[in-house]
Short mmCIF file of C-alpha atoms and ligand atoms in Angstrom, two decimals:
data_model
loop_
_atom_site.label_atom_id
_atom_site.label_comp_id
_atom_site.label_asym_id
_atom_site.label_seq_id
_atom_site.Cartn_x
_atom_site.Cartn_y
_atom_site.Cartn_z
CA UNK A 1 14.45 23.45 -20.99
CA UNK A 2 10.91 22.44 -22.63
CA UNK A 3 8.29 24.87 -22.81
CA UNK A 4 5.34 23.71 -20.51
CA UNK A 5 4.03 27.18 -20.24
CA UNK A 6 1.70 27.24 -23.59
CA UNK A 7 -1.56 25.31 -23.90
CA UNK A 8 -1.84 23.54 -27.29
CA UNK A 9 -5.64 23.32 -27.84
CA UNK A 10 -5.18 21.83 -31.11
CA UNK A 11 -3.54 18.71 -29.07
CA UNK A 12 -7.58 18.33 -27.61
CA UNK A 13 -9.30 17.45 -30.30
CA UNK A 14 -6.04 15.51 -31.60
CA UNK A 15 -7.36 12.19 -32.91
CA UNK A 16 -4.37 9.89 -32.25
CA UNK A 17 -6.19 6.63 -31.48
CA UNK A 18 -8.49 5.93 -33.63
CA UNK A 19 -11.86 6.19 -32.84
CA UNK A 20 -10.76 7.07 -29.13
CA UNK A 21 -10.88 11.17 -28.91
CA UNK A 22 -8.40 11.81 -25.77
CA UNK A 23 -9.81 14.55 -23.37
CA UNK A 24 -7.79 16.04 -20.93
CA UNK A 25 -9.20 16.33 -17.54
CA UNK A 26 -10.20 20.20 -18.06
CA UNK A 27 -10.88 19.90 -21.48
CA UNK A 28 -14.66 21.44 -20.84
CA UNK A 29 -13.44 24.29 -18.42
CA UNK A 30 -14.95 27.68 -20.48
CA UNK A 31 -13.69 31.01 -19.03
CA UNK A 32 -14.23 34.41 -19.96
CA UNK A 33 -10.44 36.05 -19.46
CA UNK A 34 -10.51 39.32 -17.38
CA UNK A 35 -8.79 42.27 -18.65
CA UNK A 36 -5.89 42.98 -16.75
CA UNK A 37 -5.84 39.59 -15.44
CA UNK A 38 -2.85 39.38 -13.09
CA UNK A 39 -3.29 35.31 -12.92
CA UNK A 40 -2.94 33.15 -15.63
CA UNK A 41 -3.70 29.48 -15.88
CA UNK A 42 -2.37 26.95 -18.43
CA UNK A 43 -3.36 23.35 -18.74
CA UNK A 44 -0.58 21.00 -19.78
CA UNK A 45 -1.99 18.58 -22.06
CA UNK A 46 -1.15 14.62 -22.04
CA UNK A 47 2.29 14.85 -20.86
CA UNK A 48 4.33 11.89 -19.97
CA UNK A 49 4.07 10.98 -16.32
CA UNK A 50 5.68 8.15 -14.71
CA UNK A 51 6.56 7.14 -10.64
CA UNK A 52 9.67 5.66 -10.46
CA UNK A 53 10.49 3.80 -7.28
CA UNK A 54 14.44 3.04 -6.61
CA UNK A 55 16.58 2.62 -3.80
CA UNK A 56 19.03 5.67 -3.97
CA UNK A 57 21.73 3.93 -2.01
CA UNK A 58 22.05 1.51 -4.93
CA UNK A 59 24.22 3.12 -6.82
CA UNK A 60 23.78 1.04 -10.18
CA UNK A 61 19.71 1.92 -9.39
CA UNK A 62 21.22 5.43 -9.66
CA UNK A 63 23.35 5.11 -12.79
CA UNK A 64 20.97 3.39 -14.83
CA UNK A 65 18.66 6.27 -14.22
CA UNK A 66 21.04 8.41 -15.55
CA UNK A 67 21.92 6.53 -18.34
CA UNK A 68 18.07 6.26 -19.51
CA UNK A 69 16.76 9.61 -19.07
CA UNK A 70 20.26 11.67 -19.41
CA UNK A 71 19.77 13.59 -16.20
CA UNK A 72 20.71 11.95 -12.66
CA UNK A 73 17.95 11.78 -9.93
CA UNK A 74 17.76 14.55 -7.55
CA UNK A 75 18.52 13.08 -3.70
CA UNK A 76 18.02 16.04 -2.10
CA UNK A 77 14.77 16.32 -0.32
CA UNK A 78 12.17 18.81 -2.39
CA UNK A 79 14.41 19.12 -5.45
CA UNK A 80 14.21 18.15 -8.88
CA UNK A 81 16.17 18.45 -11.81
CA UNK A 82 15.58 19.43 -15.90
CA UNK A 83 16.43 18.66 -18.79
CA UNK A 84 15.65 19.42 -22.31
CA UNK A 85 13.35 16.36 -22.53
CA UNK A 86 12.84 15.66 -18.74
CA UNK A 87 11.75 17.25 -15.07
CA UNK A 88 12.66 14.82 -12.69
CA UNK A 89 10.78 15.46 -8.95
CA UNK A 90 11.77 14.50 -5.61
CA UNK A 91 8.51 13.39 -4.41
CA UNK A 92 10.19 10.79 -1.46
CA UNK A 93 13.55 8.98 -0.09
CA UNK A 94 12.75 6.30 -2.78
CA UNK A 95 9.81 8.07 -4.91
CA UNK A 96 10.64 10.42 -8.14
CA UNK A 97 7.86 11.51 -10.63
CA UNK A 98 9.33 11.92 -14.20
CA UNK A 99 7.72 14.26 -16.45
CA UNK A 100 8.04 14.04 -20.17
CA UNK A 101 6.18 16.78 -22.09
CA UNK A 102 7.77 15.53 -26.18
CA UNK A 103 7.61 12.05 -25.32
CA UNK A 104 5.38 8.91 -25.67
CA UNK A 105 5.25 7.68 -22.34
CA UNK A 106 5.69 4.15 -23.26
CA UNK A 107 9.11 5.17 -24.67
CA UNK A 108 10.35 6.51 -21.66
CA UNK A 109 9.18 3.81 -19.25
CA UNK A 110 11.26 1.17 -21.60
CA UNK A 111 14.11 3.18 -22.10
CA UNK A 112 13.75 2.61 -18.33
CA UNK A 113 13.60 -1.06 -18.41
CA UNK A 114 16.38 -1.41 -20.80
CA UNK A 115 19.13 0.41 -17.95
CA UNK A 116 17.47 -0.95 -14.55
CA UNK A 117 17.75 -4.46 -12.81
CA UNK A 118 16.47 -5.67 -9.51
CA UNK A 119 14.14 -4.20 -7.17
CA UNK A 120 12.75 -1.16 -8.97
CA UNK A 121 9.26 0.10 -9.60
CA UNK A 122 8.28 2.12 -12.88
CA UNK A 123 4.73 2.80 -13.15
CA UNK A 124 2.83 5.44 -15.85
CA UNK A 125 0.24 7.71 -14.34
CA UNK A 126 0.23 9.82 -17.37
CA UNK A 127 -3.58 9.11 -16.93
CA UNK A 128 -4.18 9.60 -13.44
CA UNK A 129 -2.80 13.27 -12.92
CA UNK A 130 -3.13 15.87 -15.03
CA UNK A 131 -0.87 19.28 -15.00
CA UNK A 132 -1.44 23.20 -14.71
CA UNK A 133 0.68 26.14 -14.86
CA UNK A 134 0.15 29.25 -12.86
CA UNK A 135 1.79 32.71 -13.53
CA UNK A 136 0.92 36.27 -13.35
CA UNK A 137 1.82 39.02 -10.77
CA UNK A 138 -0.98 37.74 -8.16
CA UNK A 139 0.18 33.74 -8.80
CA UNK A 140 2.08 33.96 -5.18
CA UNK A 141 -1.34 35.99 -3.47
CA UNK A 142 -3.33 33.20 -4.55
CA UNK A 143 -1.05 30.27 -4.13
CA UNK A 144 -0.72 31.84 -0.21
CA UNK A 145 -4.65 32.18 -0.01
CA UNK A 146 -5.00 28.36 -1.41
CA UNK A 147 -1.52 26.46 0.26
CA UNK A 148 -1.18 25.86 3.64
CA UNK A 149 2.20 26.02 2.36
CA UNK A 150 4.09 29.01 2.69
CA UNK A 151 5.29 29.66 -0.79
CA UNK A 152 6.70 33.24 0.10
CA UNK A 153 9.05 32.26 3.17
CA UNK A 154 11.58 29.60 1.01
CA UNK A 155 10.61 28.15 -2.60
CA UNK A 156 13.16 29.01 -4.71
CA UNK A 157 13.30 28.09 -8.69
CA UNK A 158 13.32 24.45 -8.78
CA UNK A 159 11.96 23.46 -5.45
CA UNK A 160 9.01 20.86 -5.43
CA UNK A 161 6.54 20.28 -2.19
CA UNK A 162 3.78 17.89 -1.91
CA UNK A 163 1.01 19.83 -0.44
CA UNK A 164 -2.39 20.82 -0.28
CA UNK A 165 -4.20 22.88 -2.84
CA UNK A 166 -7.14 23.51 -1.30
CA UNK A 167 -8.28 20.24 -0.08
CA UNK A 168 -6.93 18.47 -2.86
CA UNK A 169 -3.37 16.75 -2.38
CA UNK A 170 -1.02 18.08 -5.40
CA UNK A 171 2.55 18.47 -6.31
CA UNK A 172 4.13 21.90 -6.79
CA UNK A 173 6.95 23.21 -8.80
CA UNK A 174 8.49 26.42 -9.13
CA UNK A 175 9.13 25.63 -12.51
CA UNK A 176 10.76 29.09 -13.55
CA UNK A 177 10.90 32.45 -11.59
CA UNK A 178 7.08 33.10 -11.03
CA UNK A 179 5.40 30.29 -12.91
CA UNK A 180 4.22 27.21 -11.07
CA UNK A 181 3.84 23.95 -11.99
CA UNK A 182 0.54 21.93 -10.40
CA UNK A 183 0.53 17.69 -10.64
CA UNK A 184 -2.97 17.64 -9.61
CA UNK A 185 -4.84 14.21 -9.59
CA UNK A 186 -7.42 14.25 -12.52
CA UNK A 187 -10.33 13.31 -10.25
CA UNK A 188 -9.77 16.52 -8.53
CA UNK A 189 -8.62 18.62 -11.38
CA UNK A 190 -12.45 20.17 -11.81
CA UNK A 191 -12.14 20.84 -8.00
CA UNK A 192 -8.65 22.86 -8.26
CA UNK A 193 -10.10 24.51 -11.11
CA UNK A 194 -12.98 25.61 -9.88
CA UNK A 195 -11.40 26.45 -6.54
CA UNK A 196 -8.96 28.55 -8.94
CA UNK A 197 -11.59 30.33 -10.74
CA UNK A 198 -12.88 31.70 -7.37
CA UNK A 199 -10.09 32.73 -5.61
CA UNK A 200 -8.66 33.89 -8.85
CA UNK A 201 -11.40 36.04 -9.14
CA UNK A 202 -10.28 39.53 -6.91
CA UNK A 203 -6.99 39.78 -9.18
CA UNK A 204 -8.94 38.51 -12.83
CA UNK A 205 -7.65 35.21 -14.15
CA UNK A 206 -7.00 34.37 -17.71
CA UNK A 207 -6.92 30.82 -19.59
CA UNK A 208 -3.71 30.81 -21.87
CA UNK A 209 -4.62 30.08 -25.57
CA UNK A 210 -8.13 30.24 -24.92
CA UNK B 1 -2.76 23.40 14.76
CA UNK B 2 0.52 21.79 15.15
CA UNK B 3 3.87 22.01 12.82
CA UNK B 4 5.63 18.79 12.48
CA UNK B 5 9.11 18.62 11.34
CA UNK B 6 8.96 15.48 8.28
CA UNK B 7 12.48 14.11 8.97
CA UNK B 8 12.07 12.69 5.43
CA UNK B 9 10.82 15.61 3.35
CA UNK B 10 13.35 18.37 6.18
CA UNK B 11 11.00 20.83 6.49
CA UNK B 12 8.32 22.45 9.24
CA UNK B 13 5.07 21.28 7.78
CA UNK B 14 1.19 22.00 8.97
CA UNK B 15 -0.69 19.36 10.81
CA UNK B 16 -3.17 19.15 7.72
CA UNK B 17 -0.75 17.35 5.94
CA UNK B 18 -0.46 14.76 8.52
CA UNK B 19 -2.21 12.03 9.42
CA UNK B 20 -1.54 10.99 13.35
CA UNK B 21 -1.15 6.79 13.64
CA UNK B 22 -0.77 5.96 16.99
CA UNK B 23 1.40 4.87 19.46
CA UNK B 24 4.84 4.34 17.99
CA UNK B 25 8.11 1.26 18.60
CA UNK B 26 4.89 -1.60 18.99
CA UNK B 27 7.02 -4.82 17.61
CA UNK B 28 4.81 -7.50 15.97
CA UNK B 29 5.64 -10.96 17.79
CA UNK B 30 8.31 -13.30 15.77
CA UNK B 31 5.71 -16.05 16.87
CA UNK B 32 1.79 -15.59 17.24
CA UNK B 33 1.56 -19.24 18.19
CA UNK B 34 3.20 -19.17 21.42
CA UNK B 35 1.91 -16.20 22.86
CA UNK B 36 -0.89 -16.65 25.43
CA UNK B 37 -4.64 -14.56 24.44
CA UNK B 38 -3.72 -12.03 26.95
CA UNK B 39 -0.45 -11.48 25.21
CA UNK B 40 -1.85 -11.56 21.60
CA UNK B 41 -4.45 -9.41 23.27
CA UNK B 42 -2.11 -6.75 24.68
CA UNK B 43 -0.40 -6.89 20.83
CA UNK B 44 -3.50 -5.57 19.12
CA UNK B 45 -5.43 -4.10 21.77
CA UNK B 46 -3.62 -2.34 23.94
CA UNK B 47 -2.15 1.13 23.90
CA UNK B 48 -0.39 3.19 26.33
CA UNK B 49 -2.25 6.52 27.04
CA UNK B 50 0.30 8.46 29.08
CA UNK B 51 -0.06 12.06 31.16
CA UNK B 52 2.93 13.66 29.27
CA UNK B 53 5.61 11.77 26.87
CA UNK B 54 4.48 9.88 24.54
CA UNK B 55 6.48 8.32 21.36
CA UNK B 56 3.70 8.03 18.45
CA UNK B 57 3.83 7.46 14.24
CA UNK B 58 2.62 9.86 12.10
CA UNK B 59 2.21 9.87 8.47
CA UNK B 60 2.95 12.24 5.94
CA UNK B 61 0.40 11.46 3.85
CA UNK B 62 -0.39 14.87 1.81
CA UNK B 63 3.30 15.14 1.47
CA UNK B 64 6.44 12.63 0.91
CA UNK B 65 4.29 9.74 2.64
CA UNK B 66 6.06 8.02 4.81
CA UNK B 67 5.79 7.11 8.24
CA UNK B 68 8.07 9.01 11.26
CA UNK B 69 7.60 9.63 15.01
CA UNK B 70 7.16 12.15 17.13
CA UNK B 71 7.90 12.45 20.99
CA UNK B 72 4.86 14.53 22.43
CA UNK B 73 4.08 15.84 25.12
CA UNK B 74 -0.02 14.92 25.56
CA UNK B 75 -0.39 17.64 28.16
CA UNK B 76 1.46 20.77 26.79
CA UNK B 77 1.69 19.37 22.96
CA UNK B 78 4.80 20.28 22.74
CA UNK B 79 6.77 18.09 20.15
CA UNK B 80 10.59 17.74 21.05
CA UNK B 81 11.75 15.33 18.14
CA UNK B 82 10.71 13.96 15.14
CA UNK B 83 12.52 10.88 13.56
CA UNK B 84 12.66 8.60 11.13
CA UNK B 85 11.21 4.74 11.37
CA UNK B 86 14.02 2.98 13.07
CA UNK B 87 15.88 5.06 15.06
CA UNK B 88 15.78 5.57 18.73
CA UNK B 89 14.02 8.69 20.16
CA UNK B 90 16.72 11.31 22.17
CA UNK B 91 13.89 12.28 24.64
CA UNK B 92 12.40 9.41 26.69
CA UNK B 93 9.73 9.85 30.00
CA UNK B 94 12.78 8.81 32.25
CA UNK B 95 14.64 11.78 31.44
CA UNK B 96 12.07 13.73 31.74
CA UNK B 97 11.49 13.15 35.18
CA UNK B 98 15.56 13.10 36.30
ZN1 LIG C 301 7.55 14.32 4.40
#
């Protein structure tokens, strides 16, 4: 499985277009780290997002997915599946959001193309949403005191809700045991972040890599 | 605050992600030219607003997003059934009252 857990801050100030400097949504966020933080906070930089709409009772919809991205779509409401290049979330009966953390989103939304026919929908939001890990011994205290959610009663490894953060709408991942995985939209990343900071603030928080 | 079972998503979820949409099963007319005003009227217009059952849409809209109903009870709140867009609710106002 890919490693989303470790910031690259080098991948900020990467200059990959040109004259165009790419910022992450959070790219400004400056935190002292507590000692003994027991929450830590990761931002995922530019990873490949995409929305893929299908219908699942098609079953050459369904193949081709699997033939593209090597990993079938997961049917099961609030599941997802992994692989070593791809997390694949459940996010409706016809609504999956593909991440892609090694690959050019372009590449994956034609490998797309190439496999599917009819009435599909492949879209890249890599730009719209950004994503945020969050791990530590207190992640579940705060995730409880910021979730209307209850992320203690059933969310094993691998589940994924749509749910509120806050006040801001965001998907969430139980990516491995006691590490969570955040799709937050990037107009309200500052928001989640600063909401984070504060409620993070009775068990210390600590930025990974900064 | 209420907990509404998302037939779509399977799970007990809180009211906040929810938005409520109205009265539910309201067909559009096949064909707007031959209804009188006072039918076209009663199309857009004109809800029920029942003491008791009452079949409305809501929308998951912080979750899955998709549209369901619920069979309520206005007085009590109680919620007997959720289901999905297009299928028949179990508990109807006639029942209720046999
Ligand atoms: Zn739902």
């Amino acid at each position: 499985m890919s490693n989303l857990t470790t910031f690259d801050f080098s991948a900020r100030a990467e200059n990959t277009q040109g004259a165009t400097r790419r910022e992450t949504p959070l790219h400004h966020i400056i935190h002292p780290n507590a000692e003994m933080a027991k929450v830590a906070f990761n931002e995922v930089a530019f990873c490949a997002q995409l929305t893929l709409r299908g219908n699942p009772d098609n079953a050459d919809f369904l193949a081709g997915v699997e033939k593209a991205l090597g990993v079938a779509l997961p049917l099961t409401p609030l599941t997802s599946h992994a692989s070593d290049s791809y997390y694949v979330f459940w996010i409706g009966p016809n609504e999956w959001l593909i991440l892609a953390p090694n690959l050019a989103p372009a590449a994956v939304e034609a490998s797309l193309r190439a496999e599917l026919t009819g009435h599909f929908a492949v879209v890249d939001v890599s730009g719209g949403q950004t994503l945020m890990t969050l791990s530590g011994e207190a992640v579940r205290e705060v995730l409880q005191k910021s979730c209307g959610y209850d992320v203690e009663a059933c969310f094993p490894v691998g589940k994924v809700v749509t749910t509120h953060f806050g006040k801001a709408t965001v998907v969430l991942h139980h990516q491995i045991e006691g590490t969570y995985l955040m799709v937050v939209r990037r107009s309200f990343a500052d928001y989640v972040w600063r909401w984070l900071e504060d409620a993070s603030a009775e068990f210390g928080l600590m930025v990974k890599g900064a | 605050m209420l907990h509404l079972f998302c037939p779509y998503c399977q799970e007990l979820r809180e009211e906040d992600e929810f938005h409520y949409r109205g009265q539910a099963h309201i067909v559009r007319p096949k064909d707007p030219e031959s209804l009188s005003d006072k039918e076209w009227g009663d199309y857009l217009f004109f809800r029920h607003n029942p003491k008791g059952i009452h079949h409305e849409m809501w929308y998951h809209v912080s979750g899955c997003r998709r549209f369901f109903n619920v069979t309520r009870n206005t007085v009590t709140y109680d919620i007997y059934e959720t289901y999905k867009i297009g299928e028949t609710p179990a508990v109807t106002a006639k029942e209720e009252t046999e």
